[in-house]
Amino acid sequence: MSEKVRTIEWEMMDKRKFIPLNLAGSFALTASAYPFSLVKTRLQVQHGLENYGGAFDAFVKIAKYEGIRGFYKGFLVSCFGLISGTGYIMTYEAMRSFLSKRGIEDSSTRGFIAGGIAALIGRTFANPLEIVTQRMMIMGQRKGINDFVKIPENVIRIKVDKTNALRSILSVISSMAKADGIKGFYRGFFMSLTTTVPAGALWWFFYHNYQGLLEPILTHQVPVVAQQCLAATLGGITTTTLVNPLDLIRTRLQVERTGSIRKTLQVLWKEEKLGIVTKGLSAKLFSTILVSSLSIGGYEVIKRLSVRQKYKKLVAW
C-alpha cells in the first residue's frame, strides 16, 4: 500500500472523464448540503434569537411551516454555480501541477497556495450567484402558520412567485439591479475574499496535513479513500471554526446591505458580543462535516475513475 500513489495529480487524469463526473458529483453534493447552508444563512441574518432558537429550531420551523420546498429556496440559482465549482477544482489541480514543476513538492504547501488562488478566481464568478441565492433563502420565512418573519430593514423587498421559480429568480435579479446596479452583485466582495481565500487555502492545507498524521496510524486498517474522507472532515471543522466570524460579517454585508465592514462589526458586537464567534456555527459545522466527507469521498473516487489507463494499477484505493 505504501508504494502506491495516494494523491492523484492533474496530469494522471483523463479530463474527458473527470469534468462530467465532477459536475455530476457536485450537483449531488450541493443538493445534499443545501438545507444546512440555508439554515446557516437564516441564523446569521436574524438579530439575536428573534426567529429561531438555534439550528434545530430552525429546521423544525422550516419543515413545519414551509415544507421541504422551504429548504431549497434559491437552489436553482446555486446550480449555476456548479460550472464555477468545476472551474475552481480544475484551477486547483492545474496550479498544484504547476507548483510541482517549479520545485515545490510538499503537498500541504502546494495545497495552501493552489487552494487560495483557486478560491480567488472561483469567488469572482460565484459572488453574484451567492448573493442572489442568499436573498431567495430568506424570503417567505414563517415562524407560525400565518406568522411571517420580518425581513431586516435594509434588505431589498422582492415579490416572490411561488408558482414559478424562474420568475422569482428574475424578480430578485431585477430588484437588485434597480436598487444597487452591478455593484449590488458584488456587495461584500472584498469581505468575501477575506473569507473564502483563507478558507480555501487553509482547508487544503489542513486536509493534506491531517492525511499525513492519519496515514501512519490507519494505513493497514482503513482504505486510503476513507482516510482522506476523515482528513477532509477534520480539515473542514478546523477551517470553519477559524473563519466563522468572517463568514458572519460577510453574510450580513451581502444580505442586509450594511455599508461597511466596520459598521457591520459594530452592529454585530452590540447584538451578539462574543457570540460573533459561534453564531450560525452549529449549522455550518453540520454542513461542513457532510460536505467535506462526501465531497472528498466523491472527488477522490472520481479522480481514480478518471485516471489514465497506464496509472490505474499504481493508484491506492
mmCIF file of C-alpha atoms in Angstrom:
data_model
loop_
_atom_site.group_PDB
_atom_site.id
_atom_site.type_symbol
_atom_site.label_atom_id
_atom_site.label_comp_id
_atom_site.label_asym_id
_atom_site.label_seq_id
_atom_site.Cartn_x
_atom_site.Cartn_y
_atom_site.Cartn_z
ATOM 1 C CA MET A 1 0.000 0.000 0.000
ATOM 2 C CA SER A 2 2.846 2.407 0.896
ATOM 3 C CA GLU A 3 4.386 2.063 -2.577
ATOM 4 C CA LYS A 4 1.189 3.011 -4.358
ATOM 5 C CA VAL A 5 0.088 6.551 -5.294
ATOM 6 C CA ARG A 6 -2.204 8.133 -2.679
ATOM 7 C CA THR A 7 -2.582 11.590 -4.252
ATOM 8 C CA ILE A 8 -3.577 11.615 -7.926
ATOM 9 C CA GLU A 9 -2.098 14.564 -9.796
ATOM 10 C CA TRP A 10 -3.611 16.565 -12.675
ATOM 11 C CA GLU A 11 -1.524 15.015 -15.454
ATOM 12 C CA MET A 12 -2.542 11.499 -14.401
ATOM 13 C CA MET A 13 -6.233 12.056 -15.223
ATOM 14 C CA ASP A 14 -8.275 11.795 -18.417
ATOM 15 C CA LYS A 15 -10.059 15.191 -18.438
ATOM 16 C CA ARG A 16 -12.852 13.881 -20.718
ATOM 17 C CA LYS A 17 -13.920 11.615 -17.863
ATOM 18 C CA PHE A 18 -13.024 13.876 -14.963
ATOM 19 C CA ILE A 19 -15.025 17.001 -15.914
ATOM 20 C CA PRO A 20 -18.502 15.430 -16.480
ATOM 21 C CA LEU A 21 -18.091 13.112 -13.483
ATOM 22 C CA ASN A 22 -17.109 16.074 -11.320
ATOM 23 C CA LEU A 23 -20.155 18.079 -12.451
ATOM 24 C CA ALA A 24 -22.480 15.184 -11.591
ATOM 25 C CA GLY A 25 -20.850 14.673 -8.205
ATOM 26 C CA SER A 26 -21.013 18.405 -7.428
ATOM 27 C CA PHE A 27 -24.739 18.506 -8.154
ATOM 28 C CA ALA A 28 -25.439 15.599 -5.796
ATOM 29 C CA LEU A 29 -23.323 17.203 -3.076
ATOM 30 C CA THR A 30 -24.962 20.623 -3.469
ATOM 31 C CA ALA A 31 -28.427 19.086 -3.193
ATOM 32 C CA SER A 32 -27.417 17.225 -0.009
ATOM 33 C CA ALA A 33 -25.832 20.181 1.753
ATOM 34 C CA TYR A 34 -28.136 22.988 0.616
ATOM 35 C CA PRO A 35 -30.647 22.808 3.533
ATOM 36 C CA PHE A 36 -27.790 23.262 6.025
ATOM 37 C CA SER A 37 -26.497 26.262 4.085
ATOM 38 C CA LEU A 38 -29.973 27.817 4.055
ATOM 39 C CA VAL A 39 -30.367 27.378 7.820
ATOM 40 C CA LYS A 40 -26.905 28.815 8.421
ATOM 41 C CA THR A 41 -27.733 31.896 6.349
ATOM 42 C CA ARG A 42 -31.034 32.495 8.157
ATOM 43 C CA LEU A 43 -29.396 32.155 11.566
ATOM 44 C CA GLN A 44 -26.645 34.609 10.626
ATOM 45 C CA VAL A 45 -29.081 37.195 9.245
ATOM 46 C CA GLN A 46 -31.504 37.178 12.205
ATOM 47 C CA HIS A 47 -30.907 39.622 15.048
ATOM 48 C CA GLY A 48 -30.358 37.775 18.318
ATOM 49 C CA LEU A 49 -32.843 34.903 18.581
ATOM 50 C CA GLU A 50 -35.886 36.729 17.187
ATOM 51 C CA ASN A 51 -36.940 34.000 14.723
ATOM 52 C CA TYR A 52 -35.100 30.782 15.568
ATOM 53 C CA GLY A 53 -33.705 29.492 18.849
ATOM 54 C CA GLY A 54 -30.879 27.679 17.067
ATOM 55 C CA ALA A 55 -30.169 25.303 14.198
ATOM 56 C CA PHE A 56 -32.535 22.562 15.415
ATOM 57 C CA ASP A 57 -35.364 25.029 15.996
ATOM 58 C CA ALA A 58 -34.821 26.459 12.501
ATOM 59 C CA PHE A 59 -35.014 23.014 10.892
ATOM 60 C CA VAL A 60 -38.233 22.214 12.786
ATOM 61 C CA LYS A 61 -39.958 25.505 11.933
ATOM 62 C CA ILE A 62 -38.957 25.447 8.261
ATOM 63 C CA ALA A 63 -40.167 21.853 7.905
ATOM 64 C CA LYS A 64 -43.424 22.612 9.734
ATOM 65 C CA TYR A 65 -44.380 25.932 8.148
ATOM 66 C CA GLU A 66 -42.602 25.958 4.765
ATOM 67 C CA GLY A 67 -42.284 22.279 3.939
ATOM 68 C CA ILE A 68 -39.472 20.569 2.028
ATOM 69 C CA ARG A 69 -39.505 23.315 -0.613
ATOM 70 C CA GLY A 70 -38.581 25.787 2.112
ATOM 71 C CA PHE A 71 -35.183 24.147 2.466
ATOM 72 C CA TYR A 72 -34.472 24.630 -1.240
ATOM 73 C CA LYS A 73 -35.277 28.292 -1.815
ATOM 74 C CA GLY A 74 -32.706 29.635 -4.277
ATOM 75 C CA PHE A 75 -31.422 26.157 -5.110
ATOM 76 C CA LEU A 76 -31.877 26.630 -8.850
ATOM 77 C CA VAL A 77 -29.577 29.673 -8.786
ATOM 78 C CA SER A 78 -26.938 27.783 -6.832
ATOM 79 C CA CYS A 79 -26.914 25.075 -9.517
ATOM 80 C CA PHE A 80 -25.419 27.563 -11.950
ATOM 81 C CA GLY A 81 -22.506 27.707 -9.549
ATOM 82 C CA LEU A 82 -21.603 24.122 -10.455
ATOM 83 C CA ILE A 83 -19.784 25.461 -13.512
ATOM 84 C CA SER A 84 -17.854 27.855 -11.287
ATOM 85 C CA GLY A 85 -17.140 24.991 -8.878
ATOM 86 C CA THR A 86 -15.740 22.804 -11.647
ATOM 87 C CA GLY A 87 -13.575 25.719 -12.752
ATOM 88 C CA TYR A 88 -12.386 26.056 -9.147
ATOM 89 C CA ILE A 89 -11.297 22.438 -8.868
ATOM 90 C CA MET A 90 -9.620 22.489 -12.306
ATOM 91 C CA THR A 91 -7.711 25.631 -11.296
ATOM 92 C CA TYR A 92 -6.680 23.969 -8.038
ATOM 93 C CA GLU A 93 -5.391 20.812 -9.716
ATOM 94 C CA ALA A 94 -3.632 22.700 -12.536
ATOM 95 C CA MET A 95 -1.965 25.031 -10.012
ATOM 96 C CA ARG A 96 -0.758 22.069 -7.921
ATOM 97 C CA SER A 97 0.798 20.604 -11.042
ATOM 98 C CA PHE A 98 2.381 23.963 -11.930
ATOM 99 C CA LEU A 99 3.904 24.345 -8.442
ATOM 100 C CA SER A 100 5.258 20.803 -8.561
ATOM 101 C CA LYS A 101 7.041 21.562 -11.819
ATOM 102 C CA ARG A 102 8.518 24.659 -10.154
ATOM 103 C CA GLY A 103 10.108 22.525 -7.451
ATOM 104 C CA ILE A 104 7.525 22.813 -4.652
ATOM 105 C CA GLU A 105 6.962 19.187 -3.662
ATOM 106 C CA ASP A 106 5.401 19.485 -0.199
ATOM 107 C CA SER A 107 1.742 18.541 -0.697
ATOM 108 C CA SER A 108 0.426 20.785 2.114
ATOM 109 C CA THR A 109 2.276 23.835 0.793
ATOM 110 C CA ARG A 110 1.033 23.237 -2.752
ATOM 111 C CA GLY A 111 -2.480 22.731 -1.383
ATOM 112 C CA PHE A 112 -2.314 26.014 0.564
ATOM 113 C CA ILE A 113 -1.147 28.095 -2.415
ATOM 114 C CA ALA A 114 -3.314 26.390 -5.038
ATOM 115 C CA GLY A 115 -6.369 26.442 -2.762
ATOM 116 C CA GLY A 116 -6.025 30.185 -2.161
ATOM 117 C CA ILE A 117 -5.596 31.011 -5.862
ATOM 118 C CA ALA A 118 -8.497 28.757 -6.896
ATOM 119 C CA ALA A 119 -10.723 30.354 -4.243
ATOM 120 C CA LEU A 120 -9.828 33.843 -5.502
ATOM 121 C CA ILE A 121 -10.756 33.010 -9.102
ATOM 122 C CA GLY A 122 -13.822 30.997 -8.101
ATOM 123 C CA ARG A 123 -15.147 33.760 -5.824
ATOM 124 C CA THR A 124 -15.017 36.317 -8.645
ATOM 125 C CA PHE A 125 -17.531 34.286 -10.633
ATOM 126 C CA ALA A 126 -19.523 32.889 -7.703
ATOM 127 C CA ASN A 127 -20.211 36.117 -5.778
ATOM 128 C CA PRO A 128 -23.242 37.295 -7.838
ATOM 129 C CA LEU A 129 -24.801 33.819 -7.704
ATOM 130 C CA GLU A 130 -24.297 33.596 -3.960
ATOM 131 C CA ILE A 131 -25.919 36.969 -3.292
ATOM 132 C CA VAL A 132 -28.985 36.116 -5.385
ATOM 133 C CA THR A 133 -29.209 32.738 -3.634
ATOM 134 C CA GLN A 134 -28.954 34.324 -0.174
ATOM 135 C CA ARG A 135 -31.721 36.806 -0.976
ATOM 136 C CA MET A 136 -34.017 33.960 -2.025
ATOM 137 C CA MET A 137 -33.114 31.920 1.058
ATOM 138 C CA ILE A 138 -34.553 34.494 3.449
ATOM 139 C CA MET A 139 -37.751 35.267 1.522
ATOM 140 C CA GLY A 140 -41.124 33.960 2.744
ATOM 141 C CA GLN A 141 -39.859 32.736 6.124
ATOM 142 C CA ARG A 142 -42.520 31.654 8.631
ATOM 143 C CA LYS A 143 -42.406 31.075 12.376
ATOM 144 C CA GLY A 144 -46.092 30.226 12.534
ATOM 145 C CA ILE A 145 -48.926 29.244 10.195
ATOM 146 C CA ASN A 146 -49.749 32.888 9.399
ATOM 147 C CA ASP A 147 -46.776 34.486 11.123
ATOM 148 C CA PHE A 148 -44.216 35.631 8.565
ATOM 149 C CA VAL A 149 -40.717 36.533 9.679
ATOM 150 C CA LYS A 150 -39.959 40.228 9.441
ATOM 151 C CA ILE A 151 -37.306 40.897 6.806
ATOM 152 C CA PRO A 152 -34.428 43.100 8.086
ATOM 153 C CA GLU A 153 -34.922 46.781 7.250
ATOM 154 C CA ASN A 154 -32.104 47.166 4.731
ATOM 155 C CA VAL A 155 -32.940 44.065 2.690
ATOM 156 C CA ILE A 156 -34.483 44.786 -0.731
ATOM 157 C CA ARG A 157 -38.175 43.832 -0.808
ATOM 158 C CA ILE A 158 -38.840 41.293 -3.523
ATOM 159 C CA LYS A 159 -42.084 39.766 -4.709
ATOM 160 C CA VAL A 160 -41.593 36.003 -4.959
ATOM 161 C CA ASP A 161 -43.701 33.966 -7.371
ATOM 162 C CA LYS A 162 -44.314 30.668 -5.547
ATOM 163 C CA THR A 163 -45.580 29.005 -8.738
ATOM 164 C CA ASN A 164 -42.648 29.877 -10.966
ATOM 165 C CA ALA A 165 -39.068 29.550 -9.686
ATOM 166 C CA LEU A 166 -37.509 31.167 -12.761
ATOM 167 C CA ARG A 167 -39.799 34.194 -12.477
ATOM 168 C CA SER A 168 -38.805 34.570 -8.833
ATOM 169 C CA ILE A 169 -35.120 34.456 -9.739
ATOM 170 C CA LEU A 170 -35.575 37.103 -12.439
ATOM 171 C CA SER A 171 -37.521 39.237 -9.947
ATOM 172 C CA VAL A 172 -34.657 39.061 -7.447
ATOM 173 C CA ILE A 173 -32.067 39.951 -10.091
ATOM 174 C CA SER A 174 -34.168 42.807 -11.459
ATOM 175 C CA SER A 175 -34.867 44.267 -7.996
ATOM 176 C CA MET A 176 -31.196 44.109 -7.040
ATOM 177 C CA ALA A 177 -30.100 45.712 -10.311
ATOM 178 C CA LYS A 178 -32.588 48.575 -9.905
ATOM 179 C CA ALA A 179 -31.623 49.196 -6.282
ATOM 180 C CA ASP A 180 -27.839 48.913 -6.469
ATOM 181 C CA GLY A 181 -26.771 48.376 -10.088
ATOM 182 C CA ILE A 182 -23.976 45.974 -10.972
ATOM 183 C CA LYS A 183 -22.121 46.756 -7.737
ATOM 184 C CA GLY A 184 -25.007 45.184 -5.831
ATOM 185 C CA PHE A 185 -24.000 41.764 -7.154
ATOM 186 C CA TYR A 186 -20.519 42.299 -5.753
ATOM 187 C CA ARG A 187 -21.593 43.702 -2.403
ATOM 188 C CA GLY A 188 -19.268 42.382 0.259
ATOM 189 C CA PHE A 189 -16.873 41.080 -2.417
ATOM 190 C CA PHE A 190 -13.763 42.219 -0.557
ATOM 191 C CA MET A 191 -15.105 40.667 2.640
ATOM 192 C CA SER A 192 -15.868 37.523 0.657
ATOM 193 C CA LEU A 193 -12.250 37.366 -0.428
ATOM 194 C CA THR A 194 -11.056 37.750 3.172
ATOM 195 C CA THR A 195 -13.241 34.728 3.993
ATOM 196 C CA THR A 196 -13.072 32.383 1.010
ATOM 197 C CA VAL A 197 -9.413 32.798 0.075
ATOM 198 C CA PRO A 198 -8.079 31.975 3.579
ATOM 199 C CA ALA A 199 -10.733 29.244 3.911
ATOM 200 C CA GLY A 200 -9.739 27.714 0.570
ATOM 201 C CA ALA A 201 -6.043 27.859 1.394
ATOM 202 C CA LEU A 202 -6.448 26.570 4.966
ATOM 203 C CA TRP A 203 -8.870 23.769 4.034
ATOM 204 C CA TRP A 204 -6.483 22.167 1.551
ATOM 205 C CA PHE A 205 -3.536 22.810 3.861
ATOM 206 C CA PHE A 206 -5.220 21.051 6.799
ATOM 207 C CA TYR A 207 -6.568 18.305 4.524
ATOM 208 C CA HIS A 208 -3.091 17.259 3.411
ATOM 209 C CA ASN A 209 -1.647 17.718 6.902
ATOM 210 C CA TYR A 210 -4.301 15.545 8.517
ATOM 211 C CA GLN A 211 -3.665 12.919 5.842
ATOM 212 C CA GLY A 212 -0.021 12.882 6.875
ATOM 213 C CA LEU A 213 -0.973 12.496 10.539
ATOM 214 C CA LEU A 214 -3.520 9.732 9.904
ATOM 215 C CA GLU A 215 -1.505 7.682 7.420
ATOM 216 C CA PRO A 216 0.914 6.019 9.881
ATOM 217 C CA ILE A 217 -1.961 5.261 12.251
ATOM 218 C CA LEU A 218 -4.576 3.938 9.817
ATOM 219 C CA THR A 219 -2.627 2.732 6.762
ATOM 220 C CA HIS A 220 -3.072 -1.009 7.361
ATOM 221 C CA GLN A 221 -6.598 -0.883 8.770
ATOM 222 C CA VAL A 222 -8.507 1.687 6.681
ATOM 223 C CA PRO A 223 -8.757 2.205 2.880
ATOM 224 C CA VAL A 224 -6.981 5.298 1.561
ATOM 225 C CA VAL A 225 -10.196 6.988 0.377
ATOM 226 C CA ALA A 226 -11.747 6.534 3.844
ATOM 227 C CA GLN A 227 -8.641 8.095 5.413
ATOM 228 C CA GLN A 228 -8.970 11.027 3.020
ATOM 229 C CA CYS A 229 -12.634 11.476 3.987
ATOM 230 C CA LEU A 230 -11.677 11.632 7.658
ATOM 231 C CA ALA A 231 -8.817 14.060 6.934
ATOM 232 C CA ALA A 232 -11.208 16.261 4.937
ATOM 233 C CA THR A 233 -13.761 16.289 7.766
ATOM 234 C CA LEU A 234 -11.137 17.279 10.345
ATOM 235 C CA GLY A 235 -9.750 19.917 7.993
ATOM 236 C CA GLY A 236 -13.235 21.278 7.363
ATOM 237 C CA ILE A 237 -14.088 21.507 11.065
ATOM 238 C CA THR A 238 -10.818 23.301 11.824
ATOM 239 C CA THR A 239 -11.167 25.768 8.944
ATOM 240 C CA THR A 240 -14.859 26.504 9.501
ATOM 241 C CA THR A 241 -14.324 27.249 13.193
ATOM 242 C CA LEU A 242 -11.468 29.645 12.394
ATOM 243 C CA VAL A 243 -13.252 31.629 9.665
ATOM 244 C CA ASN A 244 -16.829 31.633 11.046
ATOM 245 C CA PRO A 245 -16.680 35.245 12.392
ATOM 246 C CA LEU A 246 -15.533 36.456 8.961
ATOM 247 C CA ASP A 247 -18.296 34.446 7.284
ATOM 248 C CA LEU A 248 -20.878 36.039 9.594
ATOM 249 C CA ILE A 249 -19.711 39.565 8.719
ATOM 250 C CA ARG A 250 -19.738 38.705 5.007
ATOM 251 C CA THR A 251 -23.300 37.342 5.138
ATOM 252 C CA ARG A 252 -24.625 40.429 6.952
ATOM 253 C CA LEU A 253 -22.852 42.719 4.466
ATOM 254 C CA GLN A 254 -24.272 40.926 1.461
ATOM 255 C CA VAL A 255 -27.842 40.424 2.653
ATOM 256 C CA GLU A 256 -28.558 43.482 4.812
ATOM 257 C CA ARG A 257 -26.511 45.986 2.791
ATOM 258 C CA THR A 258 -24.992 47.428 5.975
ATOM 259 C CA GLY A 259 -22.499 49.530 4.040
ATOM 260 C CA SER A 260 -19.122 48.797 5.590
ATOM 261 C CA ILE A 261 -17.202 46.133 7.468
ATOM 262 C CA ARG A 262 -16.696 48.496 10.409
ATOM 263 C CA LYS A 263 -20.402 49.322 10.736
ATOM 264 C CA THR A 264 -21.377 45.672 10.375
ATOM 265 C CA LEU A 265 -18.915 44.654 13.076
ATOM 266 C CA GLN A 266 -20.196 47.377 15.411
ATOM 267 C CA VAL A 267 -23.805 46.210 14.975
ATOM 268 C CA LEU A 268 -22.837 42.567 15.472
ATOM 269 C CA TRP A 269 -20.830 43.336 18.597
ATOM 270 C CA LYS A 270 -23.742 45.314 20.050
ATOM 271 C CA GLU A 271 -26.149 42.433 19.356
ATOM 272 C CA GLU A 272 -24.006 39.367 19.950
ATOM 273 C CA LYS A 273 -20.833 40.279 21.852
ATOM 274 C CA LEU A 274 -18.626 37.138 21.840
ATOM 275 C CA GLY A 275 -21.494 35.266 20.200
ATOM 276 C CA ILE A 276 -19.967 36.533 16.933
ATOM 277 C CA VAL A 277 -17.544 33.629 17.189
ATOM 278 C CA THR A 278 -20.230 30.931 17.245
ATOM 279 C CA LYS A 279 -23.337 32.475 15.584
ATOM 280 C CA GLY A 280 -24.528 30.061 12.896
ATOM 281 C CA LEU A 281 -21.551 27.796 13.596
ATOM 282 C CA SER A 282 -23.508 24.666 14.563
ATOM 283 C CA ALA A 283 -25.445 24.596 11.264
ATOM 284 C CA LYS A 284 -22.268 25.428 9.398
ATOM 285 C CA LEU A 285 -20.391 22.574 11.089
ATOM 286 C CA PHE A 286 -23.134 20.087 10.193
ATOM 287 C CA SER A 287 -22.867 21.286 6.607
ATOM 288 C CA THR A 288 -19.066 21.202 6.708
ATOM 289 C CA ILE A 289 -18.921 17.639 8.038
ATOM 290 C CA LEU A 290 -21.350 16.496 5.361
ATOM 291 C CA VAL A 291 -19.737 18.465 2.530
ATOM 292 C CA SER A 292 -16.138 17.723 3.470
ATOM 293 C CA SER A 293 -16.553 13.971 3.819
ATOM 294 C CA LEU A 294 -18.865 13.480 0.845
ATOM 295 C CA SER A 295 -17.062 15.930 -1.445
ATOM 296 C CA ILE A 296 -13.639 14.413 -0.875
ATOM 297 C CA GLY A 297 -15.025 10.884 -0.927
ATOM 298 C CA GLY A 298 -16.730 11.557 -4.252
ATOM 299 C CA TYR A 299 -13.853 13.676 -5.557
ATOM 300 C CA GLU A 300 -11.165 11.103 -4.807
ATOM 301 C CA VAL A 301 -13.289 8.287 -6.283
ATOM 302 C CA ILE A 302 -13.928 10.392 -9.414
ATOM 303 C CA LYS A 303 -10.202 11.064 -9.723
ATOM 304 C CA ARG A 304 -9.487 7.342 -9.506
ATOM 305 C CA LEU A 305 -12.171 6.577 -12.092
ATOM 306 C CA SER A 306 -10.645 9.233 -14.351
ATOM 307 C CA VAL A 307 -7.057 8.001 -14.093
ATOM 308 C CA ARG A 308 -5.354 7.205 -17.385
ATOM 309 C CA GLN A 309 -5.009 3.504 -18.104
ATOM 310 C CA LYS A 310 -1.247 3.387 -17.540
ATOM 311 C CA TYR A 311 -1.631 4.662 -13.952
ATOM 312 C CA LYS A 312 -4.575 2.513 -12.827
ATOM 313 C CA LYS A 313 -2.516 -0.241 -11.184
ATOM 314 C CA LEU A 314 -0.358 2.321 -9.387
ATOM 315 C CA VAL A 315 -3.204 4.019 -7.522
ATOM 316 C CA ALA A 316 -4.136 3.123 -3.940
ATOM 317 C CA TRP A 317 -7.791 2.830 -3.029
#
